[in-house]
Amino acid sequence: MWDAPFPPWDFSDRNSFAFETVLRRWPVILTGIIDNIYCRNHELGVSLASKTDEEKAAIEEVIEEGKKIIGLVGQVKYDMARDRVLEPIPEDGEALTDVYNHELKRLEEKKQNTWLTVPWLYSECYLYRLIRSFFVQTKLWKEYDPFLAQKEATFQKSSKAIYQLATTMHELEQDKATLATDPDNLKVIFKEMIQMCLWGNATDLSMLTHLSHEDIQHLQSVGRDAQAARAEFILKDDQEKVWNHLTSLSGKPDSRVDFVLDNAGFELFTDFVFADFLVTYTPYVSKVVFHPKLIPWFVSDVTPPDFKSTTKSLLSPTFFPEEDIPEGAPASDSTEESRAHLREMVTRWESYIQSGVFSLSVPIDSPLGASDKRANYWTSPYPYWNMKELAPELHASLQESSLVIFKGDLNFRKLTGDVQWPVSTPFEEAIGPIAGSFPILSLRTNKADVIVAVDQEVADKLEKSGEKWRYNGKYAVVLFQPRSE
């Protein structure tokens, strides 16, 4: 098994984001879980007055189990603050308990098994798997996602950007024939799609949410300005290499792109938009496979139920709050048009899901906690370096892909092992034996301490500025590693 020549990030550096996480972020997340279950229990309690005795007994059982979960989560929070030993994850019948406990035993032998001595990557993965075990061990909370309400509320706040992007895709449809004969224009849109998925939130879409039919006619000049404005924040930019790789797929049958997903909600929506662009408007890709997490993970990661509900939510006339229109003002035609554009686009996505053009790597009806050899690895504590040995079925599947897009910060941390690499370490070196197995594109906004592939002079300048550039979300990297010949 390959290992890195540098230690992993841990909590020993009090100025690191790792320490900020264990000190402040995790307690807030745990408190949020407790509040979520408390509110659910309160709602159930209020409903008791109108129930029959039999119904009351069933609801009381749910409430009691909820109280037990609250107690267990509270105990984790208490232990974390006192740097206590991490307890083995109970054998709850779901995947990976043996993996986590075996690694925990190894860390115990190294005296790195308390909340402030354990490596950051292991402990964060352990935390979410431990929380999952609290729900699995109940009778009535097994399929409950304590982060679902938060994911949906955030998604609903993104309606403006969603409607704008739907209109942009409608405009692309009008210019489909022109785009198909002009790779230079396709390239501009492709780079915008990359950056849309890179920054991943509604406030950073810049150009794409404002493209009109006229803009599409002058894409090269419009796009050049928009992309130049963001270039200084992308510390390593392999967009040109990715485009060249993508165009090399022209004429090849069954070219497939895989998305190793990050966040649900608006970010998953942008992943769908990018996938739609690839299969609908370029001659390079014929199929897209999406890879979810099988348990609630890092608060906002996509699970199969999240994936399945996304198109349904987007087509629901009541999912997004109504736009506030001043009294006496006429209804917005553009809003009605955008709603129609959204329905048109999402209906196409549903047809792609039905036909297999879009697919999930696991059955789309997989419940929370399902086990699948093609997906369990994503919620293991391991870096991706040794995927071939530890998840051979997944590795073999990805080898059939024409491009594997790893979304977000956690996937980057796992690609690089969350190790204290020198900042200028080449991406190929940092991702270890997985390099060359299949074409890799990492789209990562900097939100953790680990960073590679950045010019040393650039890093030194940022360090001297005092800016928290490693994790403030202002900077990013677009990193491509081709398949070995």
Coordinates of C-alpha atoms in Angstrom, one line a residue:
M1 CA 0.0 0.0 0.0
W2 CA 1.4 3.3 -1.1
D3 CA 1.9 6.1 1.5
A4 CA 3.0 9.7 1.2
P5 CA 6.5 10.9 2.3
F6 CA 4.9 13.7 4.4
P7 CA 2.5 13.6 7.5
P8 CA -1.2 14.2 7.2
W9 CA -2.8 17.4 8.4
D10 CA -3.9 17.2 12.0
F11 CA -4.9 19.5 14.9
S12 CA -1.4 20.2 16.2
D13 CA -1.0 23.5 14.3
R14 CA -3.3 25.9 16.2
N15 CA -3.2 28.3 13.2
S16 CA -4.5 25.7 10.8
F17 CA -8.1 25.3 9.4
A18 CA -8.0 21.8 10.8
F19 CA -7.8 23.2 14.4
E20 CA -10.5 25.8 13.5
T21 CA -12.7 22.8 12.4
V22 CA -12.4 20.8 15.6
L23 CA -12.6 23.9 17.8
R24 CA -15.6 25.7 16.2
R25 CA -17.0 24.1 13.1
W26 CA -17.7 20.5 14.3
P27 CA -19.5 21.7 17.5
V28 CA -21.8 23.9 15.4
I29 CA -22.6 21.0 13.1
L30 CA -23.3 18.6 16.0
T31 CA -25.5 21.3 17.7
G32 CA -27.4 21.6 14.4
I33 CA -28.1 17.9 14.4
I34 CA -29.4 18.1 18.0
D35 CA -31.6 21.1 17.1
N36 CA -32.9 19.3 14.0
I37 CA -34.0 16.2 15.9
Y38 CA -35.4 18.3 18.8
C39 CA -37.6 20.2 16.4
R40 CA -38.8 17.0 14.7
N41 CA -39.6 15.6 18.2
H42 CA -41.4 18.8 19.1
E43 CA -43.5 18.7 15.9
L44 CA -44.4 15.1 16.7
G45 CA -45.3 16.0 20.3
V46 CA -47.6 18.8 19.2
S47 CA -49.4 16.3 16.9
L48 CA -50.2 13.9 19.8
A49 CA -53.4 15.6 20.9
S50 CA -55.3 14.7 17.7
K51 CA -54.1 11.1 17.5
T52 CA -55.6 7.8 18.6
D53 CA -54.0 5.8 21.5
E54 CA -52.4 3.5 19.0
E55 CA -51.0 6.3 17.0
K56 CA -49.8 8.1 20.2
A57 CA -47.8 5.0 21.2
A58 CA -46.1 4.8 17.8
I59 CA -45.2 8.5 17.9
E60 CA -43.9 8.3 21.5
E61 CA -41.6 5.5 20.3
V62 CA -40.2 7.8 17.6
I63 CA -39.7 10.6 20.1
E64 CA -37.9 8.3 22.6
E65 CA -35.5 7.1 20.0
G66 CA -34.9 10.7 18.9
K67 CA -34.1 11.6 22.5
K68 CA -31.5 8.8 22.6
I69 CA -29.9 10.1 19.4
I70 CA -29.7 13.6 20.9
G71 CA -28.0 12.1 23.9
L72 CA -25.4 10.3 21.8
V73 CA -24.6 13.3 19.6
G74 CA -24.3 15.4 22.7
Q75 CA -21.8 12.9 24.2
V76 CA -19.6 13.2 21.1
K77 CA -19.6 16.9 21.4
Y78 CA -18.7 16.6 25.1
D79 CA -15.9 14.1 24.4
M80 CA -14.5 16.2 21.5
A81 CA -14.1 19.3 23.8
R82 CA -12.2 17.2 26.3
D83 CA -9.9 15.4 23.9
R84 CA -11.2 12.0 24.8
V85 CA -10.5 8.7 23.0
L86 CA -12.5 8.0 19.9
E87 CA -14.7 5.0 20.5
P88 CA -15.1 2.1 18.0
I89 CA -18.1 2.5 15.7
P90 CA -20.7 -0.1 16.8
E91 CA -21.3 -3.0 14.5
D92 CA -24.6 -1.6 13.1
G93 CA -25.0 -3.8 10.0
E94 CA -24.0 -1.1 7.5
A95 CA -20.8 -0.9 5.5
L96 CA -17.3 0.0 6.7
T97 CA -17.5 -0.4 10.4
D98 CA -14.6 -2.9 10.2
V99 CA -12.6 -0.5 8.1
Y100 CA -13.0 2.4 10.5
N101 CA -12.3 0.3 13.6
H102 CA -9.2 -1.3 12.1
E103 CA -7.8 2.1 11.3
L104 CA -8.7 3.3 14.8
K105 CA -6.8 0.4 16.3
R106 CA -3.8 1.3 14.2
L107 CA -4.0 4.9 15.4
E108 CA -4.3 3.8 19.0
E109 CA -1.0 1.9 18.7
K110 CA 0.5 5.2 17.5
K111 CA -1.1 7.1 20.4
Q112 CA -3.1 9.2 17.8
N113 CA -6.6 8.2 18.8
T114 CA -8.0 11.2 20.7
W115 CA -10.0 14.0 19.2
L116 CA -7.0 16.4 19.1
T117 CA -4.3 13.9 18.1
V118 CA -6.0 12.0 15.3
P119 CA -5.4 12.9 11.7
W120 CA -8.0 15.4 10.4
L121 CA -9.2 13.4 7.3
Y122 CA -9.7 10.2 9.3
S123 CA -11.5 11.9 12.2
E124 CA -13.8 13.9 10.0
C125 CA -14.9 10.8 8.0
Y126 CA -15.2 8.9 11.3
L127 CA -17.4 11.6 12.7
Y128 CA -20.0 11.3 10.0
R129 CA -19.9 7.5 10.0
L130 CA -20.3 7.5 13.8
I131 CA -23.3 9.8 13.5
R132 CA -24.8 7.5 10.9
S133 CA -24.5 4.6 13.3
F134 CA -26.7 6.4 15.9
F135 CA -29.6 6.5 13.4
V136 CA -29.0 3.0 12.1
Q137 CA -29.3 1.5 15.5
T138 CA -32.8 2.7 15.9
K139 CA -36.0 1.2 14.5
L140 CA -37.7 4.3 13.3
W141 CA -34.9 6.8 12.3
K142 CA -32.8 4.6 9.9
E143 CA -33.7 6.5 6.8
Y144 CA -33.7 9.9 8.4
D145 CA -31.2 12.5 7.0
P146 CA -30.5 15.1 9.7
F147 CA -29.1 17.4 7.1
L148 CA -32.0 17.2 4.5
A149 CA -33.9 20.3 5.7
Q150 CA -30.7 22.4 5.6
K151 CA -29.9 21.1 2.0
E152 CA -33.4 21.9 0.8
A153 CA -33.6 25.3 2.4
T154 CA -30.3 26.3 0.8
F155 CA -31.4 25.0 -2.6
Q156 CA -34.6 27.0 -2.5
K157 CA -32.7 30.2 -2.0
S158 CA -31.0 29.7 -5.4
S159 CA -34.0 30.1 -7.6
K160 CA -32.9 33.3 -9.3
A161 CA -29.6 31.8 -10.6
I162 CA -31.4 28.6 -11.5
Y163 CA -33.9 30.4 -13.7
Q164 CA -31.2 32.4 -15.3
L165 CA -29.1 29.3 -16.1
A166 CA -32.2 27.6 -17.5
T167 CA -32.7 30.6 -19.9
T168 CA -29.0 30.5 -20.9
M169 CA -29.4 26.8 -21.8
H170 CA -32.6 27.7 -23.8
E171 CA -30.5 30.3 -25.7
L172 CA -27.9 27.6 -26.4
E173 CA -30.6 25.4 -27.9
Q174 CA -31.5 28.2 -30.3
D175 CA -27.8 28.4 -31.4
K176 CA -27.1 24.6 -31.3
A177 CA -26.4 24.3 -35.0
T178 CA -24.0 27.3 -34.9
L179 CA -22.2 26.0 -31.8
A180 CA -21.8 22.5 -33.3
T181 CA -19.8 23.9 -36.3
D182 CA -17.7 26.3 -34.2
P183 CA -15.4 24.6 -31.7
D184 CA -14.0 28.0 -30.5
N185 CA -17.4 29.0 -29.3
L186 CA -18.0 25.6 -27.7
K187 CA -14.7 26.1 -25.9
V188 CA -15.8 29.4 -24.4
I189 CA -19.0 27.8 -23.1
F190 CA -17.0 24.8 -21.8
K191 CA -14.7 27.0 -19.8
E192 CA -17.7 28.8 -18.3
M193 CA -19.2 25.5 -17.4
I194 CA -16.0 24.4 -15.7
Q195 CA -15.9 27.6 -13.7
M196 CA -19.6 27.3 -12.8
C197 CA -18.9 23.9 -11.3
L198 CA -15.6 25.1 -9.7
W199 CA -17.1 28.0 -7.7
G200 CA -20.3 26.1 -7.1
N201 CA -22.6 28.8 -5.8
A202 CA -25.1 31.2 -7.1
T203 CA -23.1 34.4 -6.5
D204 CA -20.1 33.3 -8.6
L205 CA -21.7 32.5 -11.9
S206 CA -20.9 35.8 -13.5
M207 CA -21.1 35.3 -17.2
L208 CA -23.3 32.3 -17.7
T209 CA -26.3 33.7 -15.9
H210 CA -26.3 36.8 -18.1
L211 CA -25.7 35.3 -21.6
S212 CA -28.2 36.5 -24.1
H213 CA -28.7 35.3 -27.7
E214 CA -26.6 38.3 -28.8
D215 CA -23.8 37.4 -26.4
I216 CA -23.7 33.9 -27.8
Q217 CA -23.0 35.3 -31.2
H218 CA -19.9 37.1 -29.8
L219 CA -18.9 34.5 -27.3
Q220 CA -15.1 34.7 -27.8
S221 CA -15.0 38.4 -26.8
V222 CA -17.6 38.2 -24.0
G223 CA -16.1 35.0 -22.5
R224 CA -12.5 36.3 -22.7
D225 CA -13.4 39.3 -20.5
A226 CA -15.3 37.3 -18.0
Q227 CA -12.7 34.6 -17.7
A228 CA -9.8 37.0 -17.4
A229 CA -11.5 38.7 -14.4
R230 CA -11.4 35.4 -12.5
A231 CA -8.0 34.1 -13.7
E232 CA -6.0 35.6 -10.8
F233 CA -8.0 33.5 -8.3
I234 CA -7.3 30.2 -10.1
L235 CA -3.9 29.3 -8.8
K236 CA -3.3 26.5 -11.2
D237 CA -5.5 26.3 -14.3
D238 CA -5.5 23.3 -16.6
Q239 CA -8.7 24.2 -18.5
E240 CA -6.8 24.2 -21.8
K241 CA -5.5 20.7 -21.2
V242 CA -9.0 19.4 -20.3
W243 CA -10.5 21.0 -23.5
N244 CA -7.8 19.4 -25.6
H245 CA -8.5 16.1 -24.0
L246 CA -12.2 16.4 -24.5
T247 CA -12.0 17.3 -28.2
S248 CA -9.8 14.2 -28.7
L249 CA -12.9 12.2 -27.9
S250 CA -14.6 13.3 -31.1
G251 CA -15.7 10.4 -33.2
K252 CA -15.2 7.9 -30.4
P253 CA -18.3 5.9 -29.6
D254 CA -19.6 5.7 -26.1
S255 CA -17.4 8.4 -24.6
R256 CA -18.3 8.7 -20.9
V257 CA -17.8 11.3 -18.3
D258 CA -18.1 10.5 -14.5
F259 CA -18.9 13.1 -11.9
V260 CA -17.7 12.2 -8.3
L261 CA -20.3 14.5 -6.7
D262 CA -19.9 17.0 -3.9
N263 CA -22.8 19.1 -2.7
A264 CA -26.5 18.6 -3.2
G265 CA -28.9 21.4 -4.1
F266 CA -27.6 24.2 -6.3
E267 CA -24.2 22.6 -6.9
L268 CA -25.8 19.4 -8.1
F269 CA -28.0 21.5 -10.4
T270 CA -24.9 23.0 -11.9
D271 CA -23.4 19.5 -12.4
F272 CA -26.6 18.6 -14.3
V273 CA -26.2 21.7 -16.4
F274 CA -22.6 20.8 -17.2
A275 CA -23.5 17.2 -18.0
D276 CA -26.4 18.4 -20.2
F277 CA -24.0 20.7 -22.1
L278 CA -21.6 17.9 -22.7
V279 CA -24.1 15.4 -24.1
T280 CA -26.5 17.8 -25.8
Y281 CA -24.3 20.5 -27.3
T282 CA -20.9 18.9 -27.9
P283 CA -20.0 15.9 -30.1
Y284 CA -17.6 14.6 -27.6
V285 CA -19.7 12.9 -24.8
S286 CA -22.6 10.4 -25.1
K287 CA -23.1 9.3 -21.4
V288 CA -22.6 10.7 -17.9
V289 CA -22.4 8.7 -14.7
F290 CA -22.9 10.4 -11.3
H291 CA -21.3 9.0 -8.1
P292 CA -23.2 9.8 -4.8
K293 CA -22.5 9.1 -1.2
L294 CA -24.6 6.3 0.4
I295 CA -25.0 8.0 3.8
P296 CA -25.5 11.6 5.0
W297 CA -22.0 12.9 4.6
F298 CA -20.2 16.2 5.4
V299 CA -23.6 17.8 5.8
S300 CA -24.4 18.6 2.2
D301 CA -23.0 15.8 0.0
V302 CA -25.4 14.2 -2.5
T303 CA -27.1 10.9 -1.5
P304 CA -29.2 8.8 -3.9
P305 CA -32.5 10.3 -2.4
D306 CA -31.0 13.8 -3.0
F307 CA -30.2 12.9 -6.6
K308 CA -33.7 11.4 -7.3
S309 CA -35.5 14.3 -5.7
T310 CA -33.6 17.1 -7.5
T311 CA -35.5 16.9 -10.8
K312 CA -38.8 16.5 -9.0
S313 CA -38.1 19.6 -6.9
L314 CA -37.1 21.6 -10.0
L315 CA -40.3 20.6 -11.8
S316 CA -42.5 21.3 -8.7
P317 CA -44.5 24.6 -9.1
T318 CA -44.3 25.1 -5.3
F319 CA -40.7 24.2 -4.5
F320 CA -39.2 27.7 -5.0
P321 CA -40.8 30.6 -3.1
E322 CA -42.8 33.0 -5.2
E323 CA -40.9 36.1 -6.4
D324 CA -41.9 39.2 -4.4
I325 CA -43.6 41.6 -6.9
P326 CA -44.6 45.1 -5.6
E327 CA -48.3 45.7 -5.3
G328 CA -49.8 46.9 -8.5
A329 CA -46.8 45.9 -10.6
P330 CA -47.4 43.6 -13.5
A331 CA -46.2 40.0 -13.3
S332 CA -42.8 39.4 -14.7
D333 CA -42.9 37.8 -18.2
S334 CA -39.3 36.9 -17.9
T335 CA -40.0 34.9 -14.8
E336 CA -42.7 32.9 -16.6
E337 CA -40.4 32.4 -19.5
S338 CA -37.6 31.2 -17.2
R339 CA -39.9 28.8 -15.5
A340 CA -40.9 27.4 -18.9
H341 CA -37.2 27.2 -19.8
L342 CA -36.5 25.3 -16.6
R343 CA -39.3 22.8 -17.2
E344 CA -38.0 22.2 -20.7
M345 CA -34.4 21.6 -19.5
V346 CA -35.3 19.4 -16.5
T347 CA -37.7 17.4 -18.6
R348 CA -34.8 16.6 -20.9
W349 CA -32.7 15.5 -17.9
E350 CA -35.5 13.2 -16.8
S351 CA -35.6 11.7 -20.3
Y352 CA -31.8 11.2 -20.1
I353 CA -32.2 9.4 -16.8
Q354 CA -34.9 7.2 -18.2
S355 CA -32.8 6.3 -21.3
G356 CA -29.5 5.9 -19.5
V357 CA -27.7 8.9 -20.9
F358 CA -27.5 10.1 -17.4
S359 CA -27.2 7.4 -14.7
L360 CA -26.3 7.0 -11.0
S361 CA -23.5 4.7 -10.2
V362 CA -25.8 2.8 -7.9
P363 CA -29.6 2.0 -8.3
I364 CA -31.4 5.3 -8.2
D365 CA -33.8 4.0 -5.5
S366 CA -31.0 3.1 -3.1
P367 CA -32.1 4.0 0.4
L368 CA -29.7 5.7 2.9
G369 CA -27.3 3.1 4.2
A370 CA -27.4 0.8 1.2
S371 CA -24.1 -1.0 0.5
D372 CA -22.6 -1.1 -3.0
K373 CA -19.0 -2.0 -4.0
R374 CA -19.1 0.9 -6.5
A375 CA -19.9 3.5 -3.9
N376 CA -18.8 2.4 -0.4
Y377 CA -15.3 3.6 -0.9
W378 CA -16.4 7.3 -1.2
T379 CA -17.4 7.2 2.5
S380 CA -14.3 5.3 3.7
P381 CA -11.6 7.2 5.7
Y382 CA -9.0 6.4 3.0
P383 CA -7.3 8.6 0.5
Y384 CA -7.9 7.6 -3.1
W385 CA -4.3 6.6 -3.7
N386 CA -4.9 2.9 -3.2
M387 CA -8.3 2.6 -4.9
K388 CA -7.2 -0.3 -7.1
E389 CA -6.4 -2.4 -4.1
L390 CA -9.1 -1.2 -1.7
A391 CA -12.0 -0.8 -4.2
P392 CA -11.2 -2.9 -7.3
E393 CA -14.7 -2.8 -8.7
L394 CA -14.9 1.0 -8.5
H395 CA -11.4 1.3 -10.0
A396 CA -12.3 -1.0 -12.9
S397 CA -15.4 1.0 -13.6
L398 CA -13.6 4.3 -13.6
Q399 CA -11.0 2.9 -16.0
E400 CA -13.8 2.7 -18.6
S401 CA -14.4 6.5 -18.3
S402 CA -13.2 9.1 -20.7
L403 CA -12.9 11.7 -17.9
V404 CA -13.5 11.5 -14.2
I405 CA -14.4 14.9 -12.6
F406 CA -13.8 15.1 -8.9
K407 CA -15.9 17.8 -7.4
G408 CA -15.0 20.0 -4.4
D409 CA -12.7 20.2 -1.5
L410 CA -13.1 16.8 0.2
N411 CA -12.5 14.9 -3.0
F412 CA -9.3 17.0 -3.5
R413 CA -8.3 16.2 0.1
K414 CA -8.8 12.5 -0.6
L415 CA -7.0 12.6 -4.0
T416 CA -3.9 14.2 -2.3
G417 CA -4.3 12.3 1.0
D418 CA -4.8 15.5 3.0
V419 CA -1.1 15.5 3.4
Q420 CA 1.3 18.4 4.3
W421 CA 2.7 18.4 0.8
P422 CA 5.0 21.3 -0.3
V423 CA 2.7 23.7 -2.2
S424 CA 4.7 23.3 -5.4
T425 CA 4.4 19.5 -5.4
P426 CA 3.1 18.4 -8.9
F427 CA -0.5 17.1 -8.9
E428 CA 0.7 13.9 -10.5
E429 CA 3.0 13.2 -7.5
A430 CA 0.5 14.1 -4.9
I431 CA -2.2 11.7 -6.1
G432 CA 0.1 8.7 -5.9
P433 CA -0.6 5.5 -7.7
I434 CA -4.0 6.6 -9.0
A435 CA -2.3 8.9 -11.4
G436 CA -2.6 7.7 -14.9
S437 CA -5.3 5.1 -14.1
F438 CA -8.0 7.2 -15.8
P439 CA -8.2 10.9 -16.9
I440 CA -8.8 13.0 -13.7
L441 CA -10.1 16.5 -13.5
S442 CA -10.1 18.0 -10.0
L443 CA -12.3 21.1 -9.6
R444 CA -11.5 22.5 -6.1
T445 CA -12.2 25.7 -4.3
N446 CA -9.6 26.0 -1.5
K447 CA -11.4 25.2 1.8
A448 CA -8.8 23.2 3.7
D449 CA -5.1 23.4 4.5
V450 CA -3.7 21.0 1.8
I451 CA -2.7 22.5 -1.5
V452 CA -0.5 21.3 -4.3
A453 CA 0.5 22.4 -7.9
V454 CA 0.9 26.1 -7.0
D455 CA 4.0 28.0 -8.0
Q456 CA 6.1 28.6 -5.0
E457 CA 6.5 32.4 -5.6
V458 CA 2.7 32.7 -5.8
A459 CA 2.2 30.8 -2.6
D460 CA 4.9 32.9 -0.8
K461 CA 3.3 36.1 -1.9
L462 CA -0.1 34.9 -0.6
E463 CA 1.4 33.8 2.7
K464 CA 3.1 37.2 3.2
S465 CA -0.3 39.0 2.5
G466 CA -1.7 37.4 5.7
E467 CA -4.7 36.2 3.7
K468 CA -6.1 32.8 4.6
W469 CA -5.8 31.7 1.0
R470 CA -5.6 28.0 1.7
Y471 CA -9.1 27.8 3.0
N472 CA -11.1 31.1 2.6
G473 CA -12.8 29.9 -0.5
K474 CA -11.5 32.8 -2.6
Y475 CA -8.9 30.8 -4.5
A476 CA -9.2 27.6 -6.5
V477 CA -7.3 25.1 -8.7
V478 CA -8.4 23.3 -11.9
L479 CA -6.1 20.3 -12.2
F480 CA -6.0 17.7 -14.9
Q481 CA -4.1 14.4 -15.0
P482 CA -4.3 12.3 -18.2
R483 CA -4.5 8.6 -18.5
S484 CA -1.1 6.9 -18.9
E485 CA -0.5 5.7 -22.4

